[in-house]
mmCIF file of C-alpha atoms in Angstrom:
data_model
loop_
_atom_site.group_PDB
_atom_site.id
_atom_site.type_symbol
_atom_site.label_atom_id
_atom_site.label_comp_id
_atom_site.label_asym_id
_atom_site.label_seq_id
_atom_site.Cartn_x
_atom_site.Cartn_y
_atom_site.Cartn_z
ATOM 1 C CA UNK N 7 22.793 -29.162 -94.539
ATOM 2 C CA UNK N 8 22.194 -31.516 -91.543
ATOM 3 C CA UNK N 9 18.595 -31.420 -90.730
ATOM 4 C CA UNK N 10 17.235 -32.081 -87.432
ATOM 5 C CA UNK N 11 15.627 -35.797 -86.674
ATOM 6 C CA UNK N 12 11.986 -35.215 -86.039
ATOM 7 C CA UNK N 13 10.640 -35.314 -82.388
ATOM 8 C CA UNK N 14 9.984 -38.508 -80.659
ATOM 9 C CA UNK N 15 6.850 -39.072 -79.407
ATOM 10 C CA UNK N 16 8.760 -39.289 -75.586
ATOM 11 C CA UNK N 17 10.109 -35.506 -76.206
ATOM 12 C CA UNK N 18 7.126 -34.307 -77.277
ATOM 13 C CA UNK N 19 5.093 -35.866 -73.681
ATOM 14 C CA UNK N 20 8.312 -33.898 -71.825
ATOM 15 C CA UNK N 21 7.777 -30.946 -73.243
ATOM 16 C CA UNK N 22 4.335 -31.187 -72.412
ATOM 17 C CA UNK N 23 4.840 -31.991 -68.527
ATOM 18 C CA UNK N 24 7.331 -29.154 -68.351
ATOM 19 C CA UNK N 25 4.639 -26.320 -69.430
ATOM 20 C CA UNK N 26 2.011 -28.169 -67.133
ATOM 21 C CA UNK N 27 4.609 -27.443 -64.222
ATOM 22 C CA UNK N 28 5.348 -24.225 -65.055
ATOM 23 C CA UNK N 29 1.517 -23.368 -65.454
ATOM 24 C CA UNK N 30 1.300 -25.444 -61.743
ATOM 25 C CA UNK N 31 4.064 -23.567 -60.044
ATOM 26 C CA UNK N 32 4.828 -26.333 -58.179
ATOM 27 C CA UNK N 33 4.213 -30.392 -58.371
ATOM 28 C CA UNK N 34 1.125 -31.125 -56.342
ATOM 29 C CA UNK N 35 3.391 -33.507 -54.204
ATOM 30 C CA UNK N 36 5.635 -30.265 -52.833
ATOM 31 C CA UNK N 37 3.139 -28.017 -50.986
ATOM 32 C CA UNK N 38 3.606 -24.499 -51.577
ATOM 33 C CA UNK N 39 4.493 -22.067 -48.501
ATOM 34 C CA UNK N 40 0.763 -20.644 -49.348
ATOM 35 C CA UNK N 41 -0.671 -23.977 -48.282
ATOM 36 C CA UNK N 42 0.925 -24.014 -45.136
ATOM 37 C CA UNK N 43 0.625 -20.224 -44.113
ATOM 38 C CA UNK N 44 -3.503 -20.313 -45.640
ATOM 39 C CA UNK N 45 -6.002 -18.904 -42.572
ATOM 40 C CA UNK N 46 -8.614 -21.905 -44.388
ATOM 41 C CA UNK N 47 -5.910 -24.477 -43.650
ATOM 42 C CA UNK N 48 -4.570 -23.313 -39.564
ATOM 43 C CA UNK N 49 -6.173 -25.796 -37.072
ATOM 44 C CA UNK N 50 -7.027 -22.907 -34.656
ATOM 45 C CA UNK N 51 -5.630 -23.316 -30.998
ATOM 46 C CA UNK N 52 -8.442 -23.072 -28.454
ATOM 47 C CA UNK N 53 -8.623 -19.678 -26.649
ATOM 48 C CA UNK N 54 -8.732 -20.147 -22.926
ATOM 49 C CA UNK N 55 -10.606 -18.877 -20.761
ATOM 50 C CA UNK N 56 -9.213 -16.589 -17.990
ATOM 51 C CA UNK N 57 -11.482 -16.595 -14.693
ATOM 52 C CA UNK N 58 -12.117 -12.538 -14.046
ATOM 53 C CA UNK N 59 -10.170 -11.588 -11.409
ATOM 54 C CA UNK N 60 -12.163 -11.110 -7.708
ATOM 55 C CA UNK N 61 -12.680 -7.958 -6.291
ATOM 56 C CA UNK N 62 -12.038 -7.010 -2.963
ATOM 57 C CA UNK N 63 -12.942 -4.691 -0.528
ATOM 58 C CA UNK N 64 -16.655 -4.226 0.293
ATOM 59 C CA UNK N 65 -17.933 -1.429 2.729
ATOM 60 C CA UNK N 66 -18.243 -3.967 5.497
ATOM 61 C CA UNK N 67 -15.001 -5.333 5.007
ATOM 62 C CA UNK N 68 -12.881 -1.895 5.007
ATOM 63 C CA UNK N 69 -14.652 -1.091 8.019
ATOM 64 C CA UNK N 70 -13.843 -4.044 9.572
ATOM 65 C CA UNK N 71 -9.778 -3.508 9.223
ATOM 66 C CA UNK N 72 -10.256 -0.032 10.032
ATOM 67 C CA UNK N 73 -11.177 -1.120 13.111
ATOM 68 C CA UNK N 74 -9.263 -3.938 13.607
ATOM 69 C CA UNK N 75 -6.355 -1.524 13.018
ATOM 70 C CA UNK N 76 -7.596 1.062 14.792
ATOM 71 C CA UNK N 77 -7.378 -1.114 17.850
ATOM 72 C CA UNK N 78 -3.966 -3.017 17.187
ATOM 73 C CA UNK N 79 -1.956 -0.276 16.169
ATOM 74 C CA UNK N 80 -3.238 3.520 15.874
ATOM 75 C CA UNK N 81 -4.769 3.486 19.824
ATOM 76 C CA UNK N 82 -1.949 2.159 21.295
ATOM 77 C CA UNK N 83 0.253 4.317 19.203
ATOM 78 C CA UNK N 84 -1.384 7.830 20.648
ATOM 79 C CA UNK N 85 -1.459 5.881 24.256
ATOM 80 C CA UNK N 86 2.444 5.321 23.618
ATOM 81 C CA UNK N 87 3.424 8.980 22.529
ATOM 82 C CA UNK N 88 1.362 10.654 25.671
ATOM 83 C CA UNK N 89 2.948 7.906 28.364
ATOM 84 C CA UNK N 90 6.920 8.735 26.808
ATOM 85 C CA UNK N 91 5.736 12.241 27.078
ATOM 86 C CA UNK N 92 5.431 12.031 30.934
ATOM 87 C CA UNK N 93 8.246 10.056 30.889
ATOM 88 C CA UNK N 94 10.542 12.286 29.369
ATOM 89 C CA UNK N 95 9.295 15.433 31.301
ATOM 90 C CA UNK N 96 10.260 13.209 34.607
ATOM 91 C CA UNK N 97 13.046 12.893 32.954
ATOM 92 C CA UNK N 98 14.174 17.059 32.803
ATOM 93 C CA UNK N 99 13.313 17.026 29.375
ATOM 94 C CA UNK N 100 11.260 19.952 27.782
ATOM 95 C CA UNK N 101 8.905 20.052 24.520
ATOM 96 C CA UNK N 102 11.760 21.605 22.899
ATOM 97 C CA UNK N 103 14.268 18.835 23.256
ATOM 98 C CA UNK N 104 15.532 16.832 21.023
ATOM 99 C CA UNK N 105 15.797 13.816 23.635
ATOM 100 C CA UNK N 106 11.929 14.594 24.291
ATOM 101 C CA UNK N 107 11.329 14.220 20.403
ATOM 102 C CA UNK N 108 13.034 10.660 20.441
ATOM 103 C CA UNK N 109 12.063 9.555 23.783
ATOM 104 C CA UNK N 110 8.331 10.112 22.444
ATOM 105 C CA UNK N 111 9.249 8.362 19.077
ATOM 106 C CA UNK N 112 10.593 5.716 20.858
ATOM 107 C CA UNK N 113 6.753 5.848 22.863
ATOM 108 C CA UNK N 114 5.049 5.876 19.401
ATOM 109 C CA UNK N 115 7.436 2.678 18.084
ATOM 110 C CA UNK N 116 6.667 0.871 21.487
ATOM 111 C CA UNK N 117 2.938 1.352 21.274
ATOM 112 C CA UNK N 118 2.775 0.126 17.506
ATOM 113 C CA UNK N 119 5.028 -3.048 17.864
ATOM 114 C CA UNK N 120 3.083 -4.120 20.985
ATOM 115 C CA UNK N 121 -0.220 -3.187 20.267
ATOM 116 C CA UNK N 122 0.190 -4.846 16.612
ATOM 117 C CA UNK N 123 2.019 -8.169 17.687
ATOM 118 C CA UNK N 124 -0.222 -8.419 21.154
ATOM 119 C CA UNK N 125 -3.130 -8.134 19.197
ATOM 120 C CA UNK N 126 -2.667 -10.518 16.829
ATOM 121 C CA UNK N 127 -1.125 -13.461 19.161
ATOM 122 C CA UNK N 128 -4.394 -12.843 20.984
ATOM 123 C CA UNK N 129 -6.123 -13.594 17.861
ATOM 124 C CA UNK N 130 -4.463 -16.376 16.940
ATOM 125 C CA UNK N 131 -4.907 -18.374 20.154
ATOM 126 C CA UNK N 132 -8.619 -17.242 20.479
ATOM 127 C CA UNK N 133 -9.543 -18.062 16.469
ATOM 128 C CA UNK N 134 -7.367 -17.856 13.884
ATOM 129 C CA UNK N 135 -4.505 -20.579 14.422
ATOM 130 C CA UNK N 136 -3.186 -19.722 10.867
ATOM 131 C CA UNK N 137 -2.075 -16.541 11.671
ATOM 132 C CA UNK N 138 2.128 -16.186 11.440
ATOM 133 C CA UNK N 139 3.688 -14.482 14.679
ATOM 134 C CA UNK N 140 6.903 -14.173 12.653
ATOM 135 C CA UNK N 141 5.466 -12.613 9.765
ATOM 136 C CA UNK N 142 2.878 -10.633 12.460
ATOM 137 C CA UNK N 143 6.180 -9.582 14.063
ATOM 138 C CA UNK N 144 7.955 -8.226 10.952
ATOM 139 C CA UNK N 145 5.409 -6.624 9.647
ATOM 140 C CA UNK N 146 4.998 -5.013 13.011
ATOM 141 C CA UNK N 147 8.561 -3.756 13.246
ATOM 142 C CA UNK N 148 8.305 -1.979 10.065
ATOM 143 C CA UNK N 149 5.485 -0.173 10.813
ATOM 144 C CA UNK N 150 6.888 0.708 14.176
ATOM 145 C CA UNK N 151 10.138 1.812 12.357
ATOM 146 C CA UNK N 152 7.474 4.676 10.328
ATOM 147 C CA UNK N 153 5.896 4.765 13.511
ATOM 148 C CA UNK N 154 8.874 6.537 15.286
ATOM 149 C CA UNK N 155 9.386 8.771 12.613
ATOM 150 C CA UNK N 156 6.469 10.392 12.323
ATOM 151 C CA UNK N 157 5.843 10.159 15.994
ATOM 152 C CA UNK N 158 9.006 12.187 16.515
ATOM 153 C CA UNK N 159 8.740 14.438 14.291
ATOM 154 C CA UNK N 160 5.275 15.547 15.715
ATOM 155 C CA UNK N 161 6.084 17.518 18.138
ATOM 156 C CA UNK N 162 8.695 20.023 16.152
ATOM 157 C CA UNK N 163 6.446 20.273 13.659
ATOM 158 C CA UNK N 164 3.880 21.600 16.515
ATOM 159 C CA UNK N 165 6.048 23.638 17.894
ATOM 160 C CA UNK N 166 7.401 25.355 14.429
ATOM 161 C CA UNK N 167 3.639 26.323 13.542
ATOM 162 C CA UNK N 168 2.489 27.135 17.603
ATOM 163 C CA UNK N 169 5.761 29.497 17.385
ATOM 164 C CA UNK N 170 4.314 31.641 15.061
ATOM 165 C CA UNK N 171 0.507 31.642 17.188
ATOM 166 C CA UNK N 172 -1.042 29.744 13.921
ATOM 167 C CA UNK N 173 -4.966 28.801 14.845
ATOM 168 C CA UNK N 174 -5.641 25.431 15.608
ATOM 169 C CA UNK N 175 -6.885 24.482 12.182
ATOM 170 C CA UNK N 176 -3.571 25.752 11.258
ATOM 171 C CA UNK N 177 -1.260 23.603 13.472
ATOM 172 C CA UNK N 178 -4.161 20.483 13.022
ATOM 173 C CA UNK N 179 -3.306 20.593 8.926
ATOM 174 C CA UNK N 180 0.137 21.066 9.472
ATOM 175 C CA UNK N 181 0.659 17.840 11.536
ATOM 176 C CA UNK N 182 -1.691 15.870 9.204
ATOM 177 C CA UNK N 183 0.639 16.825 6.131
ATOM 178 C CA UNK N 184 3.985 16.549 8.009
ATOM 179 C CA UNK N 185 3.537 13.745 10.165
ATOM 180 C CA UNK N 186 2.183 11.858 7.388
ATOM 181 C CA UNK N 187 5.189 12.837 5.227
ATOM 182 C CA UNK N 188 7.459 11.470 7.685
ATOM 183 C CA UNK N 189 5.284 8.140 8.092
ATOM 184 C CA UNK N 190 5.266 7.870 4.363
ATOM 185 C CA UNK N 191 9.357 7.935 4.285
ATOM 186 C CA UNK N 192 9.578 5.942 7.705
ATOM 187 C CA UNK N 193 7.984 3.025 4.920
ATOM 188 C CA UNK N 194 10.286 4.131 2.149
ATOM 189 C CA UNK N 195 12.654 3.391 4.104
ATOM 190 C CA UNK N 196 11.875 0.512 6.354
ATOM 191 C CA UNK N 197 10.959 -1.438 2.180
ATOM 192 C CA UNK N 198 15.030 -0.909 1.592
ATOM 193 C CA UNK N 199 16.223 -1.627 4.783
ATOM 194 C CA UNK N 200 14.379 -4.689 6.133
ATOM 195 C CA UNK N 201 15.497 -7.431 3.947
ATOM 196 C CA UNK N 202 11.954 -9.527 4.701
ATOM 197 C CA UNK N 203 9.556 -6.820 3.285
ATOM 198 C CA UNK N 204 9.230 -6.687 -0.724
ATOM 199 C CA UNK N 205 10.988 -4.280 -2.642
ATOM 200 C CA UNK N 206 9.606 -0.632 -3.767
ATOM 201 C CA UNK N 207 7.806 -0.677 -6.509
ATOM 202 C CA UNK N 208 4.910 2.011 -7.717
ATOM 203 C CA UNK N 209 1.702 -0.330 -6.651
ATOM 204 C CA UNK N 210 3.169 -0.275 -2.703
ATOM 205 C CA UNK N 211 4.242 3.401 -3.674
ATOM 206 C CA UNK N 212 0.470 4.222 -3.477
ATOM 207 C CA UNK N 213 -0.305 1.431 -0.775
ATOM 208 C CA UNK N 214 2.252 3.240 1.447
ATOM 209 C CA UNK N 215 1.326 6.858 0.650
ATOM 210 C CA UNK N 216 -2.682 6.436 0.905
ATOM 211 C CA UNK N 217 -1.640 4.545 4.535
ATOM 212 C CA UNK N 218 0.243 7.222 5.206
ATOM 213 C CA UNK N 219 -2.055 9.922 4.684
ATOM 214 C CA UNK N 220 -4.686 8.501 7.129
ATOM 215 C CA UNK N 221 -1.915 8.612 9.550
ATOM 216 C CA UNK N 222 -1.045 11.889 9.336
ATOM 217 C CA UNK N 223 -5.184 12.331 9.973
ATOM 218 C CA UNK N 224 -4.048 10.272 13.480
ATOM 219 C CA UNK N 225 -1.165 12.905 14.202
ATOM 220 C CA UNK N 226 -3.666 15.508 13.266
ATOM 221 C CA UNK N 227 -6.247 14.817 15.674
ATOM 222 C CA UNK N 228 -3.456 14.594 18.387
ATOM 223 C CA UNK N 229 -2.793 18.369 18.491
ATOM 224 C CA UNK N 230 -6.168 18.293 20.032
ATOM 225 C CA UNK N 231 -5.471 17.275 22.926
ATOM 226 C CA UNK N 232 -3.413 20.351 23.766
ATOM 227 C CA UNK N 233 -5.761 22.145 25.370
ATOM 228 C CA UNK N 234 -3.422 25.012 26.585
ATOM 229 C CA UNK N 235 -2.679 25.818 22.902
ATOM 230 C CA UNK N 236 -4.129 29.566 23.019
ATOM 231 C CA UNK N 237 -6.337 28.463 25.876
ATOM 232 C CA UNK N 238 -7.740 26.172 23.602
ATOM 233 C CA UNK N 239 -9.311 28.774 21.581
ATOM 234 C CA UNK N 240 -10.572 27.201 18.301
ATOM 235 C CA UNK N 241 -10.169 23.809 19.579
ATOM 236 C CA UNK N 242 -12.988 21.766 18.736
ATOM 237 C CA UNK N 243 -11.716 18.933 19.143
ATOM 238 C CA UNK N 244 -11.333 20.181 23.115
ATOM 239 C CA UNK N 245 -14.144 18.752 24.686
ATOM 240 C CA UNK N 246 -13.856 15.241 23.474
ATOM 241 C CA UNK N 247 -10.210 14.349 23.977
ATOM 242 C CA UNK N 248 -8.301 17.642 25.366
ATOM 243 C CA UNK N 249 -6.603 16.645 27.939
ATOM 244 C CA UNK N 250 -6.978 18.794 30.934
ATOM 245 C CA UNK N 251 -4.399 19.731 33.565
ATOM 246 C CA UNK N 252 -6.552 18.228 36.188
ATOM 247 C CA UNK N 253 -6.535 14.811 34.050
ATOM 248 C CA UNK N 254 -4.500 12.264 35.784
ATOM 249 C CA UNK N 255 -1.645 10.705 33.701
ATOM 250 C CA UNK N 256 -3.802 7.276 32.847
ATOM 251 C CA UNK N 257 -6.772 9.810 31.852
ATOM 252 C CA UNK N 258 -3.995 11.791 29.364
ATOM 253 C CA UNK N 259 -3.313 8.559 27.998
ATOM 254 C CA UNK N 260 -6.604 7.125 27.137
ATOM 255 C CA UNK N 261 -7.225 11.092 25.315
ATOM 256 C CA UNK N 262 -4.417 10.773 23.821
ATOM 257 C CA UNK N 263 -4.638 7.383 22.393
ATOM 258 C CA UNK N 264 -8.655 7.778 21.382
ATOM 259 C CA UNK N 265 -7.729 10.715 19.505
ATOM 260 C CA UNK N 266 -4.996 8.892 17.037
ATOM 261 C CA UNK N 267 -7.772 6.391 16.526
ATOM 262 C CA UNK N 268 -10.489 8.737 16.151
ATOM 263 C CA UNK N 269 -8.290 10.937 13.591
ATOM 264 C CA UNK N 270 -7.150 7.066 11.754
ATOM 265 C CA UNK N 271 -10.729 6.072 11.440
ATOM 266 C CA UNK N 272 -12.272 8.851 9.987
ATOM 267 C CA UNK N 273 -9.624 9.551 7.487
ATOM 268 C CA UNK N 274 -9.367 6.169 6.427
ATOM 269 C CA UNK N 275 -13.147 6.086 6.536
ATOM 270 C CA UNK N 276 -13.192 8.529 3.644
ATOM 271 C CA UNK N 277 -10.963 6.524 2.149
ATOM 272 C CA UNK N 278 -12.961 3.472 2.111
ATOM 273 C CA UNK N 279 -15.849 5.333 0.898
ATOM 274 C CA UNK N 280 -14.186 7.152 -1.926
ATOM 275 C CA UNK N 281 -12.223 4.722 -3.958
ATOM 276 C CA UNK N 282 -13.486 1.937 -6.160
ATOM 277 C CA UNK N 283 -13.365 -1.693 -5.083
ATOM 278 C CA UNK N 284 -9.964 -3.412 -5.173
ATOM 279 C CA UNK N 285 -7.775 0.169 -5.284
ATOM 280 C CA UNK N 286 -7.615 0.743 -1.778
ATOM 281 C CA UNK N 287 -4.274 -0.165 -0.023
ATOM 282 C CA UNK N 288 -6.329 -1.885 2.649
ATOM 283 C CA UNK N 289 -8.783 -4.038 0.151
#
């Protein structure tokens, strides 16, 4: 038999430094992925900061736009309806006309676009040179275009609840919910037609129906100045801005056009009252 030649002293050191790498896993110069994925051995990014966002919309400063729109836009609107209305009836047309229910639209756009853009050119040359007419003047359009809609729909929806001798709280809610309605999709649709105002997405969903629902308390306020409603029975909104047949036509206007900004400013004065700091659509 051939027997084996004894180990050299060189196998014997390999063998050696194989079963120290095997007990090692791995040769000290080849990391491991453990090394490299260890939580001890991360150099930890430093976390940033974010500044908290600022809140808007104080007491003082809702109550400021409110009146500030008030003026611009919801007084002239109510000033615009009542004038188109005597225009209209010069005109041959009756309550129950369709022409009368655009010519007055057409009195409620009017009143918003020039109330909103006069208002805020005046502004700008007295104060605030960094107001934009252009953008003032978009902006103006649309809300004239939701303007007209629910300003023309205000009187059918009058009529369709007077025609069935509803009580003046009645006919008031019904023009606050309709009106508004028709406001609301005046907006809708001004957001998909008008190329310069931002798509529709849900945050101007709720801007547009929140706005929309102090404007129907605008439209509401209107049907007080019917005074011949029922001889104004239940009225009591009558003896601050029902306008009486021996009002002249300026005197109709001015009723008319206080009682959309009366019926604005204390709807949207709940509003500002009611929800928290940075959630109203005005804030």
């Amino acid at each position: 038999k051939n027997s084996q030649p004894p180990p050299t002293m060189f196998a014997a050191r390999r063998s050696l430094t194989l079963s120290r790498n095997v007990f090692r896993g791995a040769s000290p110069l080849q990391p491991t992925a453990y090394f490299h994925s260890s939580p001890l051995l991360k150099v930890e990014e430093p976390v940033k900061e974010e500044p908290a966002p600022v809140q808007s919309g104080s007491i003082v400063d809702r109550f400021t736009t409110t009146a500030e729109v008030t003026v611009s836009k919801l007084f002239p609107a109510g000033f615009g309806w009542q004038a188109s209305s005597i225009l209209a009836d010069g005109m041959g047309y009756g309550a129950t006309d369709v022409p009368f229910f655009l010519i007055t639209g057409g009195g409620d756009f009017a009143g918003v676009m020039i109330g909103h853009t006069g208002y805020y050119a005046i502004k700008k040359a007295v104060y605030d040179p960094s107001i934009n007419i252009k953008d003032t003047a978009q902006t103006g359009l649309w809300l004239a275009t939701a303007a007209f809609c629910s300003g023309a729909a205000w009187q059918p929806i009058v009529n369709m609840w007077q025609g069935v001798d509803a009580p003046f709280n009645a006919v008031f809610a019904g023009a606050w919910a309709g009106c508004g309605f028709m406001f609301y999709a005046g907006l809708r649709a001004g957001r998909a037609v008008y190329p310069f105002m931002p798509d529709a997405d849900y945050d101007n969903l709720v801007a547009d129906a929140t706005l929309s629902a102090s404007i129907g308390g605008a439209t509401g306020f209107f049907v007080g100045t019917d005074a011949a409603y029922m001889d104004g029975a239940g009225n009591w909104l009558r003896p601050v801005i029902g306008v009486e047949d021996a009002d002249s036509d300026i005197v109709g206007c001015l009723k008319a056009g206080t009682s959309t900004g009366l019926g604005f400013f204390v709807a949207q004065g709940a509003q500002n009252v009611v929800y928290p700091s940075g959630k109203c659509w005005l804030d």
